[in-house]
GROMACS .gro file of C-alpha atoms in nm:
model
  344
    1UNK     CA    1   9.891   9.047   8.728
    2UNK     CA    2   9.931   9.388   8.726
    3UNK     CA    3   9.658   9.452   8.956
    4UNK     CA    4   9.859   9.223   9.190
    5UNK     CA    5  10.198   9.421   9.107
    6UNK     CA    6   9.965   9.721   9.243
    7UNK     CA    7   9.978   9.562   9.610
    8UNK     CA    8  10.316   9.416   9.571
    9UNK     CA    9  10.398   9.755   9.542
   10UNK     CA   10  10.259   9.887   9.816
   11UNK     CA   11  10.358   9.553  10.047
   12UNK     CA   12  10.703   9.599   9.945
   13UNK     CA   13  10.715   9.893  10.123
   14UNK     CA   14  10.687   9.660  10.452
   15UNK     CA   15  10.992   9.435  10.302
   16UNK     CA   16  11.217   9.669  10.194
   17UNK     CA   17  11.179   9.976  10.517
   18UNK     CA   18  11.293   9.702  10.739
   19UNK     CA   19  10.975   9.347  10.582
   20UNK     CA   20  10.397   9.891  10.430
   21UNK     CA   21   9.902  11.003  10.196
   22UNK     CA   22  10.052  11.315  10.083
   23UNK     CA   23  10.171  11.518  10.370
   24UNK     CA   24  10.206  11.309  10.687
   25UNK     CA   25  10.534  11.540  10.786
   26UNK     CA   26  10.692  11.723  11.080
   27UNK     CA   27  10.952  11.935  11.200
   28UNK     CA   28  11.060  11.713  11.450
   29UNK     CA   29  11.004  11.335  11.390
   30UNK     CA   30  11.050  11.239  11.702
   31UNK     CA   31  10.783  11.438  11.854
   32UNK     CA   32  10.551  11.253  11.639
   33UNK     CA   33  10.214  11.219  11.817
   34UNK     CA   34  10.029  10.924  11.877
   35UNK     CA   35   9.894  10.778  11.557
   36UNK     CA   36   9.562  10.686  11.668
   37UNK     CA   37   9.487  11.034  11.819
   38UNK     CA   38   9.586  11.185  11.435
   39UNK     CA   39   9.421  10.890  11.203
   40UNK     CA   40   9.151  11.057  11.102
   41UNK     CA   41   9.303  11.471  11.097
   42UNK     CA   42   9.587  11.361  10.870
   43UNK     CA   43   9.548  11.557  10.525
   44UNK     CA   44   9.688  11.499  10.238
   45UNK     CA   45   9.940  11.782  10.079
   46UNK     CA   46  10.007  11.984  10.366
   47UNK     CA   47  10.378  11.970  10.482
   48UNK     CA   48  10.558  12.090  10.731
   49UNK     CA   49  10.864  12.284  10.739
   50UNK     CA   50  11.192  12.106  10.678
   51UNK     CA   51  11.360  11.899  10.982
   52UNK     CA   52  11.658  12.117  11.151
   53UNK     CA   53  12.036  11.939  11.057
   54UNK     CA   54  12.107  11.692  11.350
   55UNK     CA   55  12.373  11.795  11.577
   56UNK     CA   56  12.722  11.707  11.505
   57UNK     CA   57  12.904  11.441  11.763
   58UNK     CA   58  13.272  11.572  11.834
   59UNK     CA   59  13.432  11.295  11.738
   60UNK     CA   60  13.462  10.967  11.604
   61UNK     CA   61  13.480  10.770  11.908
   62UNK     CA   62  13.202  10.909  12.020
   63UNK     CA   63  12.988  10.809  11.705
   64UNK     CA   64  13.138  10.445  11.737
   65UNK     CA   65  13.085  10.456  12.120
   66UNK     CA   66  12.734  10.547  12.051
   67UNK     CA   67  12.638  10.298  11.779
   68UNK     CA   68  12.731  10.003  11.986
   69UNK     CA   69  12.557  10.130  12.293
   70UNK     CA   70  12.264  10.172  12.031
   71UNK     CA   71  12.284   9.856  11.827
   72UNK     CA   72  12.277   9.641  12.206
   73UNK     CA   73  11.979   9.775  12.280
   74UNK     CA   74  11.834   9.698  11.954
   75UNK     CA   75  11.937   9.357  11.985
   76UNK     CA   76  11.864   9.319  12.377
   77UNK     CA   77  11.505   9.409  12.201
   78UNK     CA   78  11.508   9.113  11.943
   79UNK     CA   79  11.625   8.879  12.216
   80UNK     CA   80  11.377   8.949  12.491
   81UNK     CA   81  11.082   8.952  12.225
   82UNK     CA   82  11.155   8.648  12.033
   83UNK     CA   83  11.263   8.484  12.397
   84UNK     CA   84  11.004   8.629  12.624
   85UNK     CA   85  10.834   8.288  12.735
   86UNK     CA   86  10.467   8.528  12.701
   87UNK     CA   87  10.212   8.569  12.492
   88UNK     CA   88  10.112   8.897  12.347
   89UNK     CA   89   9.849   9.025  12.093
   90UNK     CA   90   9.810   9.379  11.976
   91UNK     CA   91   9.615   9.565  11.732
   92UNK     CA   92   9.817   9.763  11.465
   93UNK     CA   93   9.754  10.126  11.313
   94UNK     CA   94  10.004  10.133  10.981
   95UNK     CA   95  10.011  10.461  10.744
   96UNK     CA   96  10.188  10.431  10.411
   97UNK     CA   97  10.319  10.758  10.244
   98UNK     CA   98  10.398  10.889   9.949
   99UNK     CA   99  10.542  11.194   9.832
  100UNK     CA  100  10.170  11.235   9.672
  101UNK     CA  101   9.978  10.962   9.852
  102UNK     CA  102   9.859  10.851  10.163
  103UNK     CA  103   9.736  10.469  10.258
  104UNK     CA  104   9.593  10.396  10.608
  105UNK     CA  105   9.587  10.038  10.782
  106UNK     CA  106   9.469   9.855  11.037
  107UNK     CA  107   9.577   9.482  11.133
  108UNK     CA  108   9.706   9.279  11.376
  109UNK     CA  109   9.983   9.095  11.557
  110UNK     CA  110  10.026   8.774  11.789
  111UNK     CA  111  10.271   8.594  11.951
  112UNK     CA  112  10.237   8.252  12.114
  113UNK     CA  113  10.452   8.149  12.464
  114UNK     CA  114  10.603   7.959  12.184
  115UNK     CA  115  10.712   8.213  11.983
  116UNK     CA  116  10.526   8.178  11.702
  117UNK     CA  117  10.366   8.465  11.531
  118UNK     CA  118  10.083   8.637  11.334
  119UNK     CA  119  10.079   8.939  11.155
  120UNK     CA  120   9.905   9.086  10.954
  121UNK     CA  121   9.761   9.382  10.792
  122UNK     CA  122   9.521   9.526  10.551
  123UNK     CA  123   9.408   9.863  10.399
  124UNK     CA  124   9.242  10.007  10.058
  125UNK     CA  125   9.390  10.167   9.787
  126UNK     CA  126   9.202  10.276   9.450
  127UNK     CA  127   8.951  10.089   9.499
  128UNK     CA  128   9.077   9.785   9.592
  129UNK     CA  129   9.132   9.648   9.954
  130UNK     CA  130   9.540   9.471   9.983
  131UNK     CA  131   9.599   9.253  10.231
  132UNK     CA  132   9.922   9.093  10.382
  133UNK     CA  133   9.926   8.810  10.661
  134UNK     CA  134  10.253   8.672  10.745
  135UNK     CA  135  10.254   8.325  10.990
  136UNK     CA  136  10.504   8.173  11.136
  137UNK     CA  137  10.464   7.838  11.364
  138UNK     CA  138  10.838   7.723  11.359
  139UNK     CA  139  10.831   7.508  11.112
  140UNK     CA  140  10.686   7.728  10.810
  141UNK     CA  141  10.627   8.073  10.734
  142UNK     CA  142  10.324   8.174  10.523
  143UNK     CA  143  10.284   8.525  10.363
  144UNK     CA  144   9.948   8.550  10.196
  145UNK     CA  145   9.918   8.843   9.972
  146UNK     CA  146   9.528   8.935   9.847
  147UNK     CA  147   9.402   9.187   9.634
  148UNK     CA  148   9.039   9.271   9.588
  149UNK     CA  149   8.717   9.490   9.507
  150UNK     CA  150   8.658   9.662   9.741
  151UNK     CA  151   8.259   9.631   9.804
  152UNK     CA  152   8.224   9.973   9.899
  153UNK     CA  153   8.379  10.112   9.572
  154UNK     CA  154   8.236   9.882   9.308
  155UNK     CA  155   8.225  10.151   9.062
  156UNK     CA  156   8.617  10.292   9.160
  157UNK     CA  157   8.758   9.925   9.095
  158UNK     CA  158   8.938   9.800   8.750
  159UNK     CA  159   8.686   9.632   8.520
  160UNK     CA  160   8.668   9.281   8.522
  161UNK     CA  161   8.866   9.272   8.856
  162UNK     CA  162   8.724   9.075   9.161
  163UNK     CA  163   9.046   8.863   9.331
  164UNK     CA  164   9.435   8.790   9.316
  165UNK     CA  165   9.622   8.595   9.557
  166UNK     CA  166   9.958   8.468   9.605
  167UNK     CA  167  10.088   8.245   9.903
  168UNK     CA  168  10.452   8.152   9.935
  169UNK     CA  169  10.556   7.935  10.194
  170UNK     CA  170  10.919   7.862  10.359
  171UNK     CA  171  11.023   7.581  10.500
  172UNK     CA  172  11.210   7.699  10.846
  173UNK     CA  173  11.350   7.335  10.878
  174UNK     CA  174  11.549   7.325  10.609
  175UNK     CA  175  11.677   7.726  10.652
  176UNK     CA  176  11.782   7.589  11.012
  177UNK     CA  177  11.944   7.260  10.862
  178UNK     CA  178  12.149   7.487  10.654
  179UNK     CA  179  12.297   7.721  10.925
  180UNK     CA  180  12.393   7.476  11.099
  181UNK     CA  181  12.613   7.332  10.823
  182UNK     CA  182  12.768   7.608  10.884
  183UNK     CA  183  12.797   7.605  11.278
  184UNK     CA  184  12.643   7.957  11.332
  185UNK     CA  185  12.411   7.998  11.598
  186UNK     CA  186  12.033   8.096  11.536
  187UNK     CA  187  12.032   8.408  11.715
  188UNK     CA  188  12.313   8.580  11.429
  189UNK     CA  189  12.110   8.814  11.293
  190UNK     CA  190  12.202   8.741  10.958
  191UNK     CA  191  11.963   8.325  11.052
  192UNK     CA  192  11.781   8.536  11.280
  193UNK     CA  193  11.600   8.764  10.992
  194UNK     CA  194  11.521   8.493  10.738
  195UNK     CA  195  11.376   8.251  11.029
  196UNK     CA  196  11.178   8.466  11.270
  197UNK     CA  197  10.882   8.569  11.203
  198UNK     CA  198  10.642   8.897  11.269
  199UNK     CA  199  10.817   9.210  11.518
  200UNK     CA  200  11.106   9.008  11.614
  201UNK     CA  201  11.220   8.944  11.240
  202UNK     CA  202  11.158   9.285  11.182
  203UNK     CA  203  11.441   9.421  11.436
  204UNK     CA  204  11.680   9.114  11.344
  205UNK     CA  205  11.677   9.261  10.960
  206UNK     CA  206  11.693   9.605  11.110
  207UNK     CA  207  11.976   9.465  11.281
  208UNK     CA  208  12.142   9.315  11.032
  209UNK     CA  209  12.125   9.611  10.785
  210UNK     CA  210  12.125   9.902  10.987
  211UNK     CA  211  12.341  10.087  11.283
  212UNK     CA  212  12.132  10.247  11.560
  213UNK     CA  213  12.182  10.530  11.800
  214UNK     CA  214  11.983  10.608  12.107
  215UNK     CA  215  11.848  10.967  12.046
  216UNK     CA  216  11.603  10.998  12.338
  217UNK     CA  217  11.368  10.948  12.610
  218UNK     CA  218  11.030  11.048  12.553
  219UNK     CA  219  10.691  10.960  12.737
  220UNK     CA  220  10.371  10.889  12.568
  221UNK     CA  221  10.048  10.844  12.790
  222UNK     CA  222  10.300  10.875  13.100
  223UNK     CA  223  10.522  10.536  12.961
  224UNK     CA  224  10.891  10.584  12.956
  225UNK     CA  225  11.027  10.499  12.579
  226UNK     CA  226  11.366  10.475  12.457
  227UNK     CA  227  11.376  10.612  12.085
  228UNK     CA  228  11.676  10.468  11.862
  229UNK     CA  229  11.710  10.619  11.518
  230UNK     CA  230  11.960  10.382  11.231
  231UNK     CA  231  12.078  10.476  10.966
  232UNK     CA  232  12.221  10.235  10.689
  233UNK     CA  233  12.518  10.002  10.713
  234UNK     CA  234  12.553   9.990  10.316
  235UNK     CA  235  12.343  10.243  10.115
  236UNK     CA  236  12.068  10.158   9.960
  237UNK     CA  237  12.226  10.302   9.628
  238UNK     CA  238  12.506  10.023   9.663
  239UNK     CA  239  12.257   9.769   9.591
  240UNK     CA  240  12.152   9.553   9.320
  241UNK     CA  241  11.776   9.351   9.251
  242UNK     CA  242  11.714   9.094   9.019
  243UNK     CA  243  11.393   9.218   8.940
  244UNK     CA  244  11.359   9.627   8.783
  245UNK     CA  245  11.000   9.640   8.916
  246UNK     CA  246  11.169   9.552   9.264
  247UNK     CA  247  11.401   9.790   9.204
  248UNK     CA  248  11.169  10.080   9.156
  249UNK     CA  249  10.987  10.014   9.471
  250UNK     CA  250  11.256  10.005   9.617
  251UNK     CA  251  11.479  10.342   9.504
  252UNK     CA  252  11.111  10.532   9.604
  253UNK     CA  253  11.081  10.393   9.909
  254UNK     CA  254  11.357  10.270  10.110
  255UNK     CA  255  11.379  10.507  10.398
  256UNK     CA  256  11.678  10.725  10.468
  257UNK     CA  257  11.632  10.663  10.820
  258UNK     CA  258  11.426  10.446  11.043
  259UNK     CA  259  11.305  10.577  11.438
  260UNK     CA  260  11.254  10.303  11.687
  261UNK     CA  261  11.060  10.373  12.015
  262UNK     CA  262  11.086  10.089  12.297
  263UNK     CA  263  10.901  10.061  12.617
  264UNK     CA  264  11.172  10.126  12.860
  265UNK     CA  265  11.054   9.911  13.090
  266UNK     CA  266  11.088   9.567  12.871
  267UNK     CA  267  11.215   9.691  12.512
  268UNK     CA  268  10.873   9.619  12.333
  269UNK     CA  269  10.900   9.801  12.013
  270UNK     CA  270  10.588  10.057  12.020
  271UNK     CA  271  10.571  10.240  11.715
  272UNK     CA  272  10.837  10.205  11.377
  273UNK     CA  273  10.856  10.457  11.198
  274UNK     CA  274  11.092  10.497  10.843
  275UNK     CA  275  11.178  10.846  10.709
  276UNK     CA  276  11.282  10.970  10.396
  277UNK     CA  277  11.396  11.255  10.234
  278UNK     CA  278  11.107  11.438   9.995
  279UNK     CA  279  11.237  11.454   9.650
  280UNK     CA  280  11.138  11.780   9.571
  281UNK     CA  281  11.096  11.986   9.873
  282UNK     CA  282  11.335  12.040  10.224
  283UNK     CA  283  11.121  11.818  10.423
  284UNK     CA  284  11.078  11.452  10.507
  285UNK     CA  285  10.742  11.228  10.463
  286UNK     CA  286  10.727  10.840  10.593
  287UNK     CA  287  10.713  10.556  10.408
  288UNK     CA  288  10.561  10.350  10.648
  289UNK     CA  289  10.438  10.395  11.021
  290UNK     CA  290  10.334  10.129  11.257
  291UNK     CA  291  10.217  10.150  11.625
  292UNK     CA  292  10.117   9.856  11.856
  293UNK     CA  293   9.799   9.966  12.025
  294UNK     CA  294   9.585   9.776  12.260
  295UNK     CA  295   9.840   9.589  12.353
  296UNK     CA  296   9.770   9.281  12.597
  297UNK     CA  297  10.034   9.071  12.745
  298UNK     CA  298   9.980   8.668  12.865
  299UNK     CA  299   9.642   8.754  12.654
  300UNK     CA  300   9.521   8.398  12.558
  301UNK     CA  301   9.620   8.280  12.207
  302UNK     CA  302   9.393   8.102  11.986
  303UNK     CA  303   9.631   7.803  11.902
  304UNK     CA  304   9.435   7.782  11.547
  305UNK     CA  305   9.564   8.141  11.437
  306UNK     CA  306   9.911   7.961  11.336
  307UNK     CA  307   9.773   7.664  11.174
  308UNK     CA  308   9.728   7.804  10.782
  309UNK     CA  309   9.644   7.584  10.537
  310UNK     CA  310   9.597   7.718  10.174
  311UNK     CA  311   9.301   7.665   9.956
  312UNK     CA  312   9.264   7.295   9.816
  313UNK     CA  313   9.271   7.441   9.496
  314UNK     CA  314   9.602   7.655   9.509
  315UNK     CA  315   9.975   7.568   9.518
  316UNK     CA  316  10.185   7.771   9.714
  317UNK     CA  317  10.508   7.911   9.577
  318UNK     CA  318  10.813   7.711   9.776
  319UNK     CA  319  11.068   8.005   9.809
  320UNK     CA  320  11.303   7.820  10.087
  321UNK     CA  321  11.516   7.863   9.779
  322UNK     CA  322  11.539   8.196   9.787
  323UNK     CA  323  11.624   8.215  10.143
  324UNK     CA  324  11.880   7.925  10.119
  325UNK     CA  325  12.070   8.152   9.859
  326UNK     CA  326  12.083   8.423  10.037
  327UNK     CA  327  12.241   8.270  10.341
  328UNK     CA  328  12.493   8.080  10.095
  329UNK     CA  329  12.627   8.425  10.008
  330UNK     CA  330  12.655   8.533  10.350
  331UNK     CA  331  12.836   8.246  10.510
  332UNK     CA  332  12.962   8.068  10.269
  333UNK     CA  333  13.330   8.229  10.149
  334UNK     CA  334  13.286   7.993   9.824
  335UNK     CA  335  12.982   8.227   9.727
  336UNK     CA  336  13.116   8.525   9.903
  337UNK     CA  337  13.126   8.847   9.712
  338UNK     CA  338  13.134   9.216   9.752
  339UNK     CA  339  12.848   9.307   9.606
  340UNK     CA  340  12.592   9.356   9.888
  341UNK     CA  341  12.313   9.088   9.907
  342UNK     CA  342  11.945   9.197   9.826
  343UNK     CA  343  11.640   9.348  10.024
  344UNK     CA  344  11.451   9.082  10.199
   0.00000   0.00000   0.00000
């Protein structure tokens, strides 16, 4: 499995920024230019100068005053996307940094009139191409994770390595059962991120964890976009993981920061973009990176893309559990505590 613990690795980075290159840095990360114009001139160890300090607010209400005005329109986002009554495909452009390395990938997402939801993503590391597809139909989400030789680098990939695949599935029936033991509506953040699936779970775990401010208009290709930036509710250092491998993934690559840019015009989420602090230099780099290109709205939706089944001759993993607990220790007091719960 270690091969497999490879990916993990670099999928976790999609859980735990939210939930996926040396040198990918600027002075101003909000003046980031469009990914797909940069793609291809992005090279590895060249950094830019460190970010300037952000300005100071003058006082506390302020800050407070802000925060709310930014975590509505985060929210206002989650509601119209998971609610929008449209269908929508896009194609994705995701980078993946490291303080020393860089991944590039492309990918997808789709959304049904129904709301359900495909995403998915893939890109090559080593070697070896990773891939992670996450659907969700209403009733069950399925993340597929695959790791393979890549046929263009035979020679580059481990020895005696050709596949690896794990599939865990969650049964959204049972998650929904649950809250409603507990008379909370579906659209709390803290149901909303364990049952929605693709963008819109995304923001409702951003929601959840994070507190947002709106930092700026911009315009790219002569839109309008609203840019929010959060900043942790808890800090990352005040958690706790069952697992140390987790754990490690997560301490080098939970962002310090995370940059949202909406179209103004309807709150679609554009590009996401997580920042962190480089460990060794006055500078930042980004853990992950993801813009929506080509995006086409009331496209027609291949009803199929949401109907995963897994191979005849593989069992999922069942980890409904896992989401059960984690809502027990949110709402029930019985299983309350103060220690913070774990990354999704």
């Amino acid at each position: 499995m270690k091969n497999l613990r490879s990916l993990t690795g670099i999928l976790l980075l999609l859980a735990v920024s939210a939930a996926g290159a040396g040198g990918w840095l600027y002075r101003h990360p909000e003046d980031l230019p469009r990914l797909s114009q940069t793609l291809e001139g992005l090279l590895p160890g060249v950094f830019a100068k460190s970010l300037q300090p952000d300005s100071e607010q003058e006082n506390t209400t302020d800050i407070l005053a802000a925060i709310a005005d930014g975590n509505r329109i985060l929210r206002e986002a989650r509601l119209r996307l998971s609610h929008s009554g449209s269908s929508l495909s896009a194609n994705l452009l995701q980078m993946i940094q490291t303080p020393e390395q860089t991944y590039r990938g492309t990918g997808r997402f789709v959304q049904s009139t129904q709301g359900k939801s495909l995403f998915e993503v893939q890109m090559e590391m080593n070697g070896l191409v990773g891939s992670m597809t996450q659907v969700s139909n209403g009733q069950v989400i399925w993340l597929i994770q695959e790791l393979q030789a890549s046929p263009a680098s035979e020679t580059s990939s481990p020895e005696g390595f050709s596949r690896e695949q794990v599939i865990d599935r969650v049964d959204l029936q049972r998650v929904h059962s649950y809250a409603q033991d507990f008379k909370v509506s579906p659209q709390d953040p803290r149901i909303a991120k364990e049952t929605l699936g693709g963008i819109a779970g995304l923001l409702a775990s951003l929601e959840y964890r994070m507190d947002f401010q709106l930092l700026k208009k911009v315009r790219l290709q002569d839109e309008p976009l609203l840019v929010l930036q959060g900043e942790w509710k808890i800090s990352p250092s005040a958690r706790t993981f069952s697992d140390s491998f987790v754990a490690e993934v997560a301490q080098a690559s939970v962002p310090d920061r995370v940059r949202l840019y909406l179209r103004e015009r309807d709150l679609l989420p554009i590009r996401y973009i997580c920042l962190k602090r480089h460990p060794r230099a006055n500078s930042w780099y980004a853990p992950l990176a993801i813009e929506l290109t080509d995006i086409v709205q009331d496209a027609i939706i291949d009803s199929s893309l949401f109907n995963y089944r897994p191979p005849a001759d593989q069992v999922p993993n069942d980890i409904t559990h896992q989401y059960l607990h984690r809502l027990e220790s949110l709402l029930n007091p019985q299983f309350a505590t103060t220690q913070p719960p774990e990354y999704k």
